[in-house]
Short mmCIF file of C-alpha atoms in Angstrom, two decimals:
data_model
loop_
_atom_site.label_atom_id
_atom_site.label_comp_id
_atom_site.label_asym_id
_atom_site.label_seq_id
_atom_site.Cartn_x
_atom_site.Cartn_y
_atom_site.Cartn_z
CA UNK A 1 168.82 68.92 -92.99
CA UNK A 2 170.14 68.36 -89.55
CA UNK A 3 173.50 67.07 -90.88
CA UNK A 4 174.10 69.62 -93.35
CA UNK A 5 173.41 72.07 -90.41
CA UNK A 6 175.57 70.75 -88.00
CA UNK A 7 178.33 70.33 -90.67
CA UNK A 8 178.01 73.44 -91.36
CA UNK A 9 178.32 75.02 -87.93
CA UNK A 10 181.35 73.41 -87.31
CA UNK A 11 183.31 74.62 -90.33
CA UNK A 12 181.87 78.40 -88.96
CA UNK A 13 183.39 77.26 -85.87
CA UNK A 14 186.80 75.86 -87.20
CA UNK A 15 186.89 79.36 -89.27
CA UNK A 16 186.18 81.82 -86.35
CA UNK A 17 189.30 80.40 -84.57
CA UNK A 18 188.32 80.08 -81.19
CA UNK A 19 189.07 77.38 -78.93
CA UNK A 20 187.43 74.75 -76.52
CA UNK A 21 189.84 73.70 -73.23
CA UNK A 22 188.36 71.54 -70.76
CA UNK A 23 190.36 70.55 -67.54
CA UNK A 24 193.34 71.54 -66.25
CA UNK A 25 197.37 70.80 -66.47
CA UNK A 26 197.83 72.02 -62.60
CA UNK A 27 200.01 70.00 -61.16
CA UNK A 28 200.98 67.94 -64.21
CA UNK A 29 204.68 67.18 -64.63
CA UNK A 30 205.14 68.51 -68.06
CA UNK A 31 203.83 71.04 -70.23
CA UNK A 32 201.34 71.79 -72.96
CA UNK A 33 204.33 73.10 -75.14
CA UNK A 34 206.16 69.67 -74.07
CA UNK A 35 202.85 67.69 -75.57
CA UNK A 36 202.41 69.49 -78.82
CA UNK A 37 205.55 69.30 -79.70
CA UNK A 38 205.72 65.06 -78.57
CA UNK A 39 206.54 62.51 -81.15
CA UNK A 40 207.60 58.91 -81.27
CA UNK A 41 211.17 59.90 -80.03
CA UNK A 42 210.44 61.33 -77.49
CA UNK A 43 212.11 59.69 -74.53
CA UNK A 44 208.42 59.38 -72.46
CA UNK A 45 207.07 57.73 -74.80
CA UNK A 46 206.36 54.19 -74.36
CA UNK A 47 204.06 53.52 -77.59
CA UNK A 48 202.65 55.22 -80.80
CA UNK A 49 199.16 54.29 -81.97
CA UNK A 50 199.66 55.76 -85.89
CA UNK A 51 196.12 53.76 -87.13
CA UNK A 52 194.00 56.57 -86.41
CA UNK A 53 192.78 58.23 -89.34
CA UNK A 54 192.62 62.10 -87.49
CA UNK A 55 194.76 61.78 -84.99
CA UNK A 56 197.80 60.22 -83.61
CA UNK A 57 197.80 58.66 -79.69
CA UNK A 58 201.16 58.20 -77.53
CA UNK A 59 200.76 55.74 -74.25
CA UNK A 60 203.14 58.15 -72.16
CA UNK A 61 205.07 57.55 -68.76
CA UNK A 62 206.03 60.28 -66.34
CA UNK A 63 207.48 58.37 -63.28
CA UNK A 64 204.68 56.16 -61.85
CA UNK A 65 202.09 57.42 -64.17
CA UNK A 66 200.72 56.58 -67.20
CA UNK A 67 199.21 58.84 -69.66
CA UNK A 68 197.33 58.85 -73.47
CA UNK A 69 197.91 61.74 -75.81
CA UNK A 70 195.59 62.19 -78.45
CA UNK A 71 197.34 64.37 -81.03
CA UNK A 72 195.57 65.72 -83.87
CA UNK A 73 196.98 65.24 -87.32
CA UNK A 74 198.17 67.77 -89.37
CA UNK A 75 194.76 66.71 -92.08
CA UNK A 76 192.74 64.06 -91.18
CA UNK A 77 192.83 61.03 -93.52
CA UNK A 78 188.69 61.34 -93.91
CA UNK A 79 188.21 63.23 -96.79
CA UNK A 80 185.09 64.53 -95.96
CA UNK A 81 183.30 67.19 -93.74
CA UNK A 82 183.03 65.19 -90.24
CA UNK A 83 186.41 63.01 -90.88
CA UNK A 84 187.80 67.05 -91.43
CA UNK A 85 186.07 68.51 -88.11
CA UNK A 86 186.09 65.15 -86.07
CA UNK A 87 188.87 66.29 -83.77
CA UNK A 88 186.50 69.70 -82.84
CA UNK A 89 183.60 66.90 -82.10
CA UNK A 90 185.72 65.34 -79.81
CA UNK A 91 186.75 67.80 -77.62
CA UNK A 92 183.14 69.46 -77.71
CA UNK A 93 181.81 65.79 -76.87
CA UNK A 94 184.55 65.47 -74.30
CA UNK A 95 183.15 68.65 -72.48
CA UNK A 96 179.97 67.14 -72.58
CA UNK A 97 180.55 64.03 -71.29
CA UNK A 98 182.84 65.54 -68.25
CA UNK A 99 179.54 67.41 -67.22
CA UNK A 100 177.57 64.12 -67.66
CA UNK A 101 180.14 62.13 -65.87
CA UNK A 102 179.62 64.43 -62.85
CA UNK A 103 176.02 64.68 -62.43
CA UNK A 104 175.64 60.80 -63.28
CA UNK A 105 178.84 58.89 -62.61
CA UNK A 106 177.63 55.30 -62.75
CA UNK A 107 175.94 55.78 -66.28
CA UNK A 108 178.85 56.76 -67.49
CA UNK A 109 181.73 54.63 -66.08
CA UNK A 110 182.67 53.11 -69.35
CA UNK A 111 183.58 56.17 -70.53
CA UNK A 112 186.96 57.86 -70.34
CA UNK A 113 188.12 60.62 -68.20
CA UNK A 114 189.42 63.74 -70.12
CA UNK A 115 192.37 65.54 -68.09
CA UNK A 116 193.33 67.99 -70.18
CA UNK A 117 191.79 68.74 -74.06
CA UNK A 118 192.07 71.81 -75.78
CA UNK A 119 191.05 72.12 -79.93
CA UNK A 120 193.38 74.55 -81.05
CA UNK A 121 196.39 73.00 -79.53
CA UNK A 122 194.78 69.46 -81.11
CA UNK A 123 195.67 67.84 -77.82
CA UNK A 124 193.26 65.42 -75.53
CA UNK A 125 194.82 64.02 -72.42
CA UNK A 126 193.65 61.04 -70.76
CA UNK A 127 194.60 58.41 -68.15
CA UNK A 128 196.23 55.55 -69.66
CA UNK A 129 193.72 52.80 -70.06
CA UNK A 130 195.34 49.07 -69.46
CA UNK A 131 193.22 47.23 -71.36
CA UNK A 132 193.00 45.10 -74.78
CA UNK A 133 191.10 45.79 -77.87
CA UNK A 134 188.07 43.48 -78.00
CA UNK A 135 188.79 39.58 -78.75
CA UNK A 136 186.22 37.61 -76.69
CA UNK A 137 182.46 38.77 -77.11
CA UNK A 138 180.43 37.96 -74.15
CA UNK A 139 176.91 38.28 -72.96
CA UNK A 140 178.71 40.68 -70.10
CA UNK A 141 180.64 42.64 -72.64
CA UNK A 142 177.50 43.26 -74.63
CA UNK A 143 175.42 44.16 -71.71
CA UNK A 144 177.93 46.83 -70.72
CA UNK A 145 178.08 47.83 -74.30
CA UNK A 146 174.28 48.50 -74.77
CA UNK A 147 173.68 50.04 -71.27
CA UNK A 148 176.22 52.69 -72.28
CA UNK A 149 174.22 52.74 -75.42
CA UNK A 150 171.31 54.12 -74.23
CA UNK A 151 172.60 56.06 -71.42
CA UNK A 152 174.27 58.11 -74.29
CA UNK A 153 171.07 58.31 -76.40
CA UNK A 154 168.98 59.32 -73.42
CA UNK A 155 171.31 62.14 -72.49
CA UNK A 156 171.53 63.12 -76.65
CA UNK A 157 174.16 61.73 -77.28
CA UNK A 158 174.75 59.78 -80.44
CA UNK A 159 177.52 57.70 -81.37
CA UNK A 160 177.89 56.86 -84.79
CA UNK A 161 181.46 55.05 -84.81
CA UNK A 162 181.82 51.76 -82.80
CA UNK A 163 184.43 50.45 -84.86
CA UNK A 164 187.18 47.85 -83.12
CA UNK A 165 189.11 50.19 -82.90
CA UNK A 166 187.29 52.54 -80.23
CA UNK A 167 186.18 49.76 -77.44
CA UNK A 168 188.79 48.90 -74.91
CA UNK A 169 188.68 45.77 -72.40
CA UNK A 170 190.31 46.94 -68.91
CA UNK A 171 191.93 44.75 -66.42
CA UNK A 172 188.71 44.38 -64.63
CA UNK A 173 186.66 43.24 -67.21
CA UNK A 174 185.26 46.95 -67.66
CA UNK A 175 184.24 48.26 -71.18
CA UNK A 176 185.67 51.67 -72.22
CA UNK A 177 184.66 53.95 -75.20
CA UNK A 178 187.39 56.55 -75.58
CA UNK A 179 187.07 58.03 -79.12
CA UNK A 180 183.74 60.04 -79.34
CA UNK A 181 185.35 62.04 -83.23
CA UNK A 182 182.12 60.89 -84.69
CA UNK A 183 179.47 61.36 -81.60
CA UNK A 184 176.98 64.13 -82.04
CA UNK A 185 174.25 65.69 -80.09
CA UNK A 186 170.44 65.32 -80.47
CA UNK A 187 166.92 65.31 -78.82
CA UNK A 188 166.17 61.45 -77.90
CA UNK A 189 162.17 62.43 -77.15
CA UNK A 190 161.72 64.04 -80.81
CA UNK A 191 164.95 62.42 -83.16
CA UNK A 192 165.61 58.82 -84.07
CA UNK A 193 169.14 59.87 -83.91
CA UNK A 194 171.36 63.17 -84.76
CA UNK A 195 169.66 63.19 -88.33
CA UNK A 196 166.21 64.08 -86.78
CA UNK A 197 163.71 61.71 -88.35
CA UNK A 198 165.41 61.92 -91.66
CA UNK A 199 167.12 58.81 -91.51
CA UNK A 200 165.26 55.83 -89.15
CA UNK A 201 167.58 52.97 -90.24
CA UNK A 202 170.18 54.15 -87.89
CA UNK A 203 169.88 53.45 -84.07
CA UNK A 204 172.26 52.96 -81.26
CA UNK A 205 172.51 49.74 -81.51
CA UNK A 206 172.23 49.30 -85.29
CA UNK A 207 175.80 51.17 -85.35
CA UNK A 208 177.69 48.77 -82.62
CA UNK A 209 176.25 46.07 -85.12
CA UNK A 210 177.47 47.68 -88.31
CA UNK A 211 180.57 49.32 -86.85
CA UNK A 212 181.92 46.55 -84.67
CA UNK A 213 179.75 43.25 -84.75
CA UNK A 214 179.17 42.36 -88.75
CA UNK A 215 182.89 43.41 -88.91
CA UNK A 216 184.06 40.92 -85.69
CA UNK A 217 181.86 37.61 -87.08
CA UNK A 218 183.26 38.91 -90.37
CA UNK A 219 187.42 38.77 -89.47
CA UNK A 220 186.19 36.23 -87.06
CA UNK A 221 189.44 36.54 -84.90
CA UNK A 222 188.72 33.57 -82.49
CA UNK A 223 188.49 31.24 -85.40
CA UNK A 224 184.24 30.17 -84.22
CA UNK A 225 182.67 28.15 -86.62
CA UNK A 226 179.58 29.43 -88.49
CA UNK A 227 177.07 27.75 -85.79
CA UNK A 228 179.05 28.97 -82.74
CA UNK A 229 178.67 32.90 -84.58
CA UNK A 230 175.32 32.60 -85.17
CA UNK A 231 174.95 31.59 -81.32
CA UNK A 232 177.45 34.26 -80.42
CA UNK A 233 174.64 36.98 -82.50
CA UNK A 234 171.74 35.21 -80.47
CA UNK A 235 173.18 36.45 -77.45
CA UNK A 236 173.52 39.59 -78.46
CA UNK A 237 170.17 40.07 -79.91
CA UNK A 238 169.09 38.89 -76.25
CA UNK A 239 171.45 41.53 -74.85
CA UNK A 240 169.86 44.50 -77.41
CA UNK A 241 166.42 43.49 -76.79
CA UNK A 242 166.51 44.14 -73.02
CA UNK A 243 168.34 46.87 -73.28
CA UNK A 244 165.51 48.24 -75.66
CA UNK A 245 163.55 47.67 -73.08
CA UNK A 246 164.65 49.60 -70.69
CA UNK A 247 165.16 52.43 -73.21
CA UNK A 248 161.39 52.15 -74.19
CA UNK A 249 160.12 51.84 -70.99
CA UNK A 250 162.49 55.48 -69.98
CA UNK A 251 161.05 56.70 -73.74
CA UNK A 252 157.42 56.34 -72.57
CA UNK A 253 157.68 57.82 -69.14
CA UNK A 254 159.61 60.64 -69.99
CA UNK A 255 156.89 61.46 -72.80
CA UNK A 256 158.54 61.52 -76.10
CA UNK A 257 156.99 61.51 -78.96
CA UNK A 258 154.77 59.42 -80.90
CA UNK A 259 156.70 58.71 -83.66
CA UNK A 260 159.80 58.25 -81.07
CA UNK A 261 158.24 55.74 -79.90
CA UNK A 262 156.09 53.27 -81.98
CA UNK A 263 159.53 53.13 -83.85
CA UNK A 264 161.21 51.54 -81.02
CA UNK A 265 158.49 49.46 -80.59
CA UNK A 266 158.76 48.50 -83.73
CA UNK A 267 162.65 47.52 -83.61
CA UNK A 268 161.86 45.73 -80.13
CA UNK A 269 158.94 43.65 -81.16
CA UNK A 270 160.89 42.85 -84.23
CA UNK A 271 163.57 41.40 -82.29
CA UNK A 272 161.23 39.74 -79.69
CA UNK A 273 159.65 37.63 -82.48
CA UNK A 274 162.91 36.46 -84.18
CA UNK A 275 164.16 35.27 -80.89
CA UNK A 276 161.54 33.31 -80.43
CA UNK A 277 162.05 31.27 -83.82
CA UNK A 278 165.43 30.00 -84.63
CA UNK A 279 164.18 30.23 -88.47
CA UNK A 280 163.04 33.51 -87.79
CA UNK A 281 166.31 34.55 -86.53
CA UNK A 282 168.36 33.53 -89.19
CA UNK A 283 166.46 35.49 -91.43
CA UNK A 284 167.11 38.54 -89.28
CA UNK A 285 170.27 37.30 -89.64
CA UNK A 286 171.04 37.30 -92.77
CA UNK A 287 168.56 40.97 -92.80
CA UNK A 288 170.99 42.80 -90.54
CA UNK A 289 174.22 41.13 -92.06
CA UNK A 290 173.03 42.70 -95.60
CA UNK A 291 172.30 46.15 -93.83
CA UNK A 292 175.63 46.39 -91.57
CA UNK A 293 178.25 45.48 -94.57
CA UNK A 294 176.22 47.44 -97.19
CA UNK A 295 176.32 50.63 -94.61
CA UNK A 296 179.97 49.94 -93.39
CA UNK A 297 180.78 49.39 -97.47
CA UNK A 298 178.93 53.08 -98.02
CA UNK A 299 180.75 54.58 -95.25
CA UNK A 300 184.70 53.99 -96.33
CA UNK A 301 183.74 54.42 -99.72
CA UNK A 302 182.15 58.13 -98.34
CA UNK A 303 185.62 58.95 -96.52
CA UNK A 304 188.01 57.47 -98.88
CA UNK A 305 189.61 55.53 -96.37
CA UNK A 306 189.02 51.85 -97.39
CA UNK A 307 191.07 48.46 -96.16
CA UNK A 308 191.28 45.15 -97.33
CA UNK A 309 188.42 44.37 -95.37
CA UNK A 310 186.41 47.28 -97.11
CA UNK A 311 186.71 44.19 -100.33
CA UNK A 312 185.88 41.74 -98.45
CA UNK A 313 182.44 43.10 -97.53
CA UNK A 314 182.00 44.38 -101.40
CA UNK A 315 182.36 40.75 -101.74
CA UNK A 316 180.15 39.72 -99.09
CA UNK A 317 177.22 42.21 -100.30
CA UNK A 318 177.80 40.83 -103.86
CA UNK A 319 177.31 36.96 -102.67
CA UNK A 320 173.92 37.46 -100.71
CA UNK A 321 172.99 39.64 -102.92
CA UNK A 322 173.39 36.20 -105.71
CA UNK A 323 172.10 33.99 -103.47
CA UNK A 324 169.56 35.43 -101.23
CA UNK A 325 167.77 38.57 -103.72
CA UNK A 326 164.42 37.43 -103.53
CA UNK A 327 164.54 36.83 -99.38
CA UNK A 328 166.03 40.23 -99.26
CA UNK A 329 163.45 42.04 -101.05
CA UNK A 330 160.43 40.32 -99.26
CA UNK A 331 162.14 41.36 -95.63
CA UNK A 332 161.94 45.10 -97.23
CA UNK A 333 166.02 44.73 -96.53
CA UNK A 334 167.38 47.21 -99.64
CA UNK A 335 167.42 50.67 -98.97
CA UNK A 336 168.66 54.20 -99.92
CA UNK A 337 166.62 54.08 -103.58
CA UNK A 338 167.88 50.26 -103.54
CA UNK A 339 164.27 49.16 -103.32
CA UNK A 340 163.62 49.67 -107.26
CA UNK A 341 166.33 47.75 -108.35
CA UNK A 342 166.73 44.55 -109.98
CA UNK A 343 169.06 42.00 -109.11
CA UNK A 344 171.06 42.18 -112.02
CA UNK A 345 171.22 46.03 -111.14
CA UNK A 346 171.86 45.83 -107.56
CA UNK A 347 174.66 43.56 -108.63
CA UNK A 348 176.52 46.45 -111.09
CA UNK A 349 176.11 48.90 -108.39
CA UNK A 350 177.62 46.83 -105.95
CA UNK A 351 180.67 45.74 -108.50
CA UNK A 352 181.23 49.14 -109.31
CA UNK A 353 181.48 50.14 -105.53
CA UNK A 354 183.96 47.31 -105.06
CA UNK A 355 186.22 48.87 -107.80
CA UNK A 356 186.04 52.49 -105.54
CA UNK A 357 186.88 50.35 -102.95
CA UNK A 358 190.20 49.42 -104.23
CA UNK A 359 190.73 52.34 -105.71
CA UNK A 360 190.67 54.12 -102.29
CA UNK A 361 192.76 51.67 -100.34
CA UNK A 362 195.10 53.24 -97.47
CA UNK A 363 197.52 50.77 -97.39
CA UNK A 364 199.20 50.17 -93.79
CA UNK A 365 196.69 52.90 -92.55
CA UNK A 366 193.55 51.10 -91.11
CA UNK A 367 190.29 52.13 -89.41
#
């Protein structure tokens, strides 16, 4: 109910043309005009970034400084209600995180600093990060990852979309999150997350695994054997759980509600007892690997915007699915009406969705 609300008070927004501008171009050394009406030939640009699926970002250079312009596309390449009205979330999330930034600068440092955004002009300008798109996961990286995690969550923020795409490494060694398209608002003592209650299977956390970690051990760009990733998800359990911890313990003392909290709890103790038992963990292994490809699978298919990699985790899904059905089912691991279905079922679905999944290929275009 809460989704189909908020969708629908954006597209009432979108349709009552007014705008959202946050910051200022004082003292800039070019104009708004000059940055709507940018492209790859223009002479300050230094690089296009054409992946994005609703927008299009230009690193820019004005003497000495260094700029990113987030330009929104003409119609996003989601074809659904968010991937349509992500660019309006952004720049309402950007004025909320500007305010947030001020009153609590340190729990917000990973994120970016908006100069300039305004909605109708589908421009967002930012400093130029110098950084490099994740490669090497680290204990650090995850603990920077998480803490921002639950910072966001305990201000009501939710971020749905940590894909590889939207995490930055700086010079420093400093995280950054700099997309926020798919980050929505909600009340961490009553919600699990921006659906209300409706849907518990989603958590912070849960979506840096599905969005960015099952994908990363999946491409597995640094060429780790299959020991040295399950080590590499060890560490990052060990990361999540004590930064559960420290979102429990705020949970409790700032009295949320019941329900709020026996469900993290729930997640935490769960975690506690797999790390304890290497068996133990690979079956939350395996658990969580089923749950983050079947939800990333669901979620291209949703927006129509699928990859080569979209097949690959059909393929994946299919495989445990064969091999590991009766594991599965005892850990309570299917979901969405999943639970009634027979392997040989589960199996068609999951064949047919792999067929969608080439059907709605982007080609070059990737998330």
């Amino acid at each position: 109910m809460m989704e189909q609300q908020r969708q629908q008070a954006q597209l009432d927004f979108v349709r009552s043309g007014q705008n959202i501008e946050i910051g200022t171009m004082q003292g800039l050394p070019f104009t708004l005009e000059q940055l709507k009406a940018t492209t790859s030939e223009s002479d300050y640009v230094v690089e296009t970034f054409n992946s994005g699926l609703t927008a299009v970002v230009y690193h820019l250079k004005f003497g000495e400084q260094h700029w990113t312009l987030k330009q929104k596309r003409a119609e996003s390449l989601v074809k659904n209600v968010d991937g349509q009205t992500s660019f309006l979330n952004e720049v309402q999330r950007r004025r909320d995180l500007t305010l947030a930034k001020k009153k609590a600068p340190e729990s917000f440092r990973h994120i970016i600093d908006t100069q300039f955004a305004s909605y109708t002009d589908g421009i967002i300008l930012s400093p130029w990060i110098e950084g490099e798109l994740l490669t090497n996961l680290t204990g650090d990286v995850f603990r920077q990852i998480f803490t921002t995690i639950v910072n966001l969550e305990l201000n009501g923020l939710f971020e749905w979309d940590f894909c590889p795409g939207n995490i930055l490494l700086d010079s420093q060694g400093e995280i950054k999150l700099f997309d926020f398209g798919y980050m929505y608002t909600f009340d961490p003592l009553v919600h699990f997350n921006s659906n209300g209650q409706a849907t518990p299977l989603f958590h912070g956390i849960e979506r840096f695994e599905t969005r960015f970690l099952f994908d990363y051990l999946l491409k597995n760009p640094v060429n780790l054997l299959s020991g040295a990733l399950f080590d590499l998800y060890r560490v990052e359990k060990q990361c999540a759980l004590a930064a559960y911890q420290h979102k429990l313990q705020q949970l409790v003392e700032l009295d949320a509600d019941q329900t709020v909290i026996i469900r993290q709890e729930t997640i935490n103790q769960r975690w506690q007892h797999a790390l304890a038992d290497d068996e133990a963990l690979q079956e939350l292994y395996l658990i969580e690997s089923y749950r983050s490809n079947v939800l990333d699978l669901l979620d291209d298919l949703h927006g129509k915007s699928c990859s080569l990699y979209t097949l690959k985790k059909a393929d994946l899904v299919l495989q445990l699915v064969e091999n590991h059905f009766e594991q599965l089912k005892a850990n309570n691991a299917f979901f969405f009406g999943d639970e009634e279905l027979e392997k040989s079922e589960l199996l068609a679905k999951f064949s047919l969705f792999r067929k969608d999944a080439e059907k709605y290929q982007l080609g070059a275009v990737e998330d």
